PDB file of C-alpha atoms in Angstrom:
ATOM      1  CA  UNK A1024     -59.292  12.263 -32.430  1.00  0.00           C
ATOM      2  CA  UNK A1025     -60.455   9.113 -31.951  1.00  0.00           C
ATOM      3  CA  UNK A1026     -61.972   8.620 -28.768  1.00  0.00           C
ATOM      4  CA  UNK A1027     -61.251   4.661 -27.066  1.00  0.00           C
ATOM      5  CA  UNK A1028     -62.964   1.515 -28.547  1.00  0.00           C
ATOM      6  CA  UNK A1029     -65.037   0.655 -25.592  1.00  0.00           C
ATOM      7  CA  UNK A1030     -65.609  -3.016 -25.929  1.00  0.00           C
ATOM      8  CA  UNK A1031     -69.641  -4.373 -26.042  1.00  0.00           C
ATOM      9  CA  UNK A1032     -71.265  -6.425 -23.621  1.00  0.00           C
ATOM     10  CA  UNK A1033     -70.886  -9.543 -25.870  1.00  0.00           C
ATOM     11  CA  UNK A1034     -70.910 -13.087 -23.027  1.00  0.00           C
ATOM     12  CA  UNK A1035     -68.052 -15.323 -25.125  1.00  0.00           C
ATOM     13  CA  UNK A1036     -68.857 -18.283 -22.654  1.00  0.00           C
ATOM     14  CA  UNK A1037     -70.610 -20.725 -25.530  1.00  0.00           C
ATOM     15  CA  UNK A1038     -72.887 -22.173 -22.198  1.00  0.00           C
ATOM     16  CA  UNK A1039     -74.658 -18.730 -22.791  1.00  0.00           C
ATOM     17  CA  UNK A1040     -76.066 -19.430 -26.712  1.00  0.00           C
ATOM     18  CA  UNK A1041     -77.361 -23.060 -25.876  1.00  0.00           C
ATOM     19  CA  UNK A1042     -80.179 -21.498 -23.878  1.00  0.00           C
ATOM     20  CA  UNK A1043     -83.055 -19.377 -25.135  1.00  0.00           C
ATOM     21  CA  UNK A1044     -83.203 -17.596 -22.395  1.00  0.00           C
ATOM     22  CA  UNK A1045     -79.217 -16.743 -22.354  1.00  0.00           C
ATOM     23  CA  UNK A1046     -79.576 -15.467 -25.766  1.00  0.00           C
ATOM     24  CA  UNK A1047     -82.333 -13.046 -24.500  1.00  0.00           C
ATOM     25  CA  UNK A1048     -80.165 -11.900 -22.367  1.00  0.00           C
ATOM     26  CA  UNK A1049     -77.201 -11.012 -24.159  1.00  0.00           C
ATOM     27  CA  UNK A1050     -79.308  -9.118 -26.921  1.00  0.00           C
ATOM     28  CA  UNK A1051     -81.308  -7.093 -24.528  1.00  0.00           C
ATOM     29  CA  UNK A1052     -78.149  -6.196 -23.142  1.00  0.00           C
ATOM     30  CA  UNK A1053     -76.694  -5.514 -25.900  1.00  0.00           C
ATOM     31  CA  UNK A1054     -79.727  -3.398 -27.244  1.00  0.00           C
ATOM     32  CA  UNK A1055     -79.663  -1.737 -24.129  1.00  0.00           C
ATOM     33  CA  UNK A1056     -76.322  -0.285 -24.562  1.00  0.00           C
ATOM     34  CA  UNK A1057     -76.371   0.546 -27.927  1.00  0.00           C
ATOM     35  CA  UNK A1058     -79.237   2.560 -26.461  1.00  0.00           C
ATOM     36  CA  UNK A1059     -77.470   3.912 -23.690  1.00  0.00           C
ATOM     37  CA  UNK A1060     -74.720   4.855 -26.638  1.00  0.00           C
ATOM     38  CA  UNK A1061     -77.218   6.649 -28.783  1.00  0.00           C
ATOM     39  CA  UNK A1062     -78.269   8.643 -25.999  1.00  0.00           C
ATOM     40  CA  UNK A1063     -74.822   9.369 -25.677  1.00  0.00           C
ATOM     41  CA  UNK A1064     -73.535   9.992 -28.587  1.00  0.00           C
ATOM     42  CA  UNK A1065     -77.577  12.445 -29.173  1.00  0.00           C
ATOM     43  CA  UNK A1066     -76.840  14.371 -26.192  1.00  0.00           C
ATOM     44  CA  UNK A1067     -72.670  15.528 -27.096  1.00  0.00           C
ATOM     45  CA  UNK A1068     -74.037  16.265 -30.449  1.00  0.00           C
ATOM     46  CA  UNK A1069     -76.378  18.925 -28.494  1.00  0.00           C
ATOM     47  CA  UNK A1070     -73.034  20.083 -26.506  1.00  0.00           C
ATOM     48  CA  UNK A1071     -71.417  20.483 -29.699  1.00  0.00           C
ATOM     49  CA  UNK A1072     -74.645  22.262 -31.383  1.00  0.00           C
ATOM     50  CA  UNK A1073     -74.295  25.069 -28.137  1.00  0.00           C
ATOM     51  CA  UNK A1074     -70.572  25.637 -28.426  1.00  0.00           C
ATOM     52  CA  UNK A1075     -71.215  26.443 -32.223  1.00  0.00           C
ATOM     53  CA  UNK A1076     -74.266  28.481 -31.514  1.00  0.00           C
ATOM     54  CA  UNK A1077     -71.916  30.046 -28.330  1.00  0.00           C
ATOM     55  CA  UNK A1078     -68.844  30.609 -30.578  1.00  0.00           C
ATOM     56  CA  UNK A1079     -71.293  32.356 -33.408  1.00  0.00           C
ATOM     57  CA  UNK A1080     -72.656  34.434 -30.889  1.00  0.00           C
ATOM     58  CA  UNK A1081     -69.318  35.908 -29.128  1.00  0.00           C
ATOM     59  CA  UNK A1082     -68.001  36.420 -32.273  1.00  0.00           C
ATOM     60  CA  UNK A1083     -70.852  38.625 -33.743  1.00  0.00           C
ATOM     61  CA  UNK A1084     -70.925  40.543 -30.590  1.00  0.00           C
ATOM     62  CA  UNK A1085     -66.702  40.898 -30.922  1.00  0.00           C
ATOM     63  CA  UNK A1086     -67.291  42.035 -34.414  1.00  0.00           C
ATOM     64  CA  UNK A1087     -69.670  44.733 -33.339  1.00  0.00           C
ATOM     65  CA  UNK A1088     -67.277  45.660 -31.175  1.00  0.00           C
ATOM     66  CA  UNK A1089     -64.571  46.154 -33.880  1.00  0.00           C
ATOM     67  CA  UNK A1090     -67.234  47.951 -36.119  1.00  0.00           C
ATOM     68  CA  UNK A1091     -67.672  50.323 -33.076  1.00  0.00           C
ATOM     69  CA  UNK A1092     -64.412  50.851 -32.621  1.00  0.00           C
ATOM     70  CA  UNK A1093     -63.776  51.439 -36.275  1.00  0.00           C
ATOM     71  CA  UNK A1094     -66.719  53.662 -36.745  1.00  0.00           C
ATOM     72  CA  UNK A1095     -65.399  55.723 -33.646  1.00  0.00           C
ATOM     73  CA  UNK A1096     -61.066  55.599 -34.932  1.00  0.00           C
ATOM     74  CA  UNK A1097     -62.173  56.707 -38.355  1.00  0.00           C
ATOM     75  CA  UNK A1098     -64.706  59.443 -37.450  1.00  0.00           C
ATOM     76  CA  UNK A1099     -61.415  60.081 -35.542  1.00  0.00           C
ATOM     77  CA  UNK A1100     -59.556  60.552 -38.338  1.00  0.00           C
ATOM     78  CA  UNK A1101     -61.731  62.423 -40.552  1.00  0.00           C
ATOM     79  CA  UNK A1102     -62.136  65.266 -37.588  1.00  0.00           C
ATOM     80  CA  UNK A1103     -58.623  65.761 -37.571  1.00  0.00           C
ATOM     81  CA  UNK A1104     -58.403  65.886 -41.188  1.00  0.00           C
ATOM     82  CA  UNK A1105     -60.977  68.492 -40.893  1.00  0.00           C
ATOM     83  CA  UNK A1106     -59.033  70.689 -38.743  1.00  0.00           C
ATOM     84  CA  UNK A1107     -56.502  70.854 -41.057  1.00  0.00           C
ATOM     85  CA  UNK A1108     -57.948  71.889 -43.811  1.00  0.00           C
ATOM     86  CA  UNK A1109     -59.698  74.485 -41.333  1.00  0.00           C
ATOM     87  CA  UNK A1110     -56.716  75.603 -41.411  1.00  0.00           C
ATOM     88  CA  UNK A1111     -55.211  75.651 -43.700  1.00  0.00           C
ATOM     89  CA  UNK A1112     -57.669  77.693 -45.344  1.00  0.00           C
ATOM     90  CA  UNK A1113     -57.826  80.102 -42.344  1.00  0.00           C
ATOM     91  CA  UNK A1114     -54.188  80.536 -43.381  1.00  0.00           C
ATOM     92  CA  UNK A1115     -55.079  80.356 -47.156  1.00  0.00           C
ATOM     93  CA  UNK A1116     -58.232  83.115 -46.842  1.00  0.00           C
ATOM     94  CA  UNK A1117     -55.344  85.796 -44.261  1.00  0.00           C
ATOM     95  CA  UNK A1118     -53.044  85.578 -46.935  1.00  0.00           C
ATOM     96  CA  UNK A1119     -55.116  86.150 -49.304  1.00  0.00           C
ATOM     97  CA  UNK A1120     -56.799  89.261 -47.198  1.00  0.00           C
ATOM     98  CA  UNK A1121     -53.008  90.232 -47.076  1.00  0.00           C
ATOM     99  CA  UNK A1122     -52.357  90.780 -50.986  1.00  0.00           C
ATOM    100  CA  UNK A1123     -55.709  92.375 -51.401  1.00  0.00           C
ATOM    101  CA  UNK A1124     -55.334  94.641 -48.727  1.00  0.00           C
ATOM    102  CA  UNK A1125     -51.440  95.237 -49.971  1.00  0.00           C
ATOM    103  CA  UNK A1126     -53.292  96.029 -53.874  1.00  0.00           C
ATOM    104  CA  UNK A1127     -55.362  98.374 -52.387  1.00  0.00           C
ATOM    105  CA  UNK A1128     -52.830 100.111 -50.744  1.00  0.00           C
ATOM    106  CA  UNK A1129     -50.561  99.918 -53.631  1.00  0.00           C
ATOM    107  CA  UNK A1130     -53.924 100.891 -56.143  1.00  0.00           C
ATOM    108  CA  UNK A1131     -54.081 103.991 -53.914  1.00  0.00           C
ATOM    109  CA  UNK A1132     -49.965 104.922 -53.577  1.00  0.00           C
ATOM    110  CA  UNK A1133     -49.790 105.401 -57.444  1.00  0.00           C
ATOM    111  CA  UNK A1134     -52.756 105.591 -59.491  1.00  0.00           C
ATOM    112  CA  UNK A1135     -55.196 108.372 -57.708  1.00  0.00           C
ATOM    113  CA  UNK A1136     -56.030 111.524 -58.644  1.00  0.00           C
ATOM    114  CA  UNK A1137     -53.638 114.449 -57.034  1.00  0.00           C
ATOM    115  CA  UNK A1138     -55.264 117.575 -56.625  1.00  0.00           C
TER     116      UNK A1138
END
């Protein structure tokens, strides 16, 4: 995207170029205009630098927010999996206990010494 061309203030009148004061006036006019344009360019570059830094800061802060959210969701997922594993473990423990009880009962009924 290019900005519209701004013409320099150059005097095209031939009478102004015939004497040395006209040439010097035009020289200083162009010099001052170029200095003003250079200052505007420097200011625009500073503004772009500030904008770039603000964008970087914004992205970094939001990345930390994303990381915090990702960590929380990972912790919640881990807690869910841990609870599911604990429930499975408890169910297996109860099943094994019931099997052992049934086996003890079976052994007591069939393999005890009868007097």
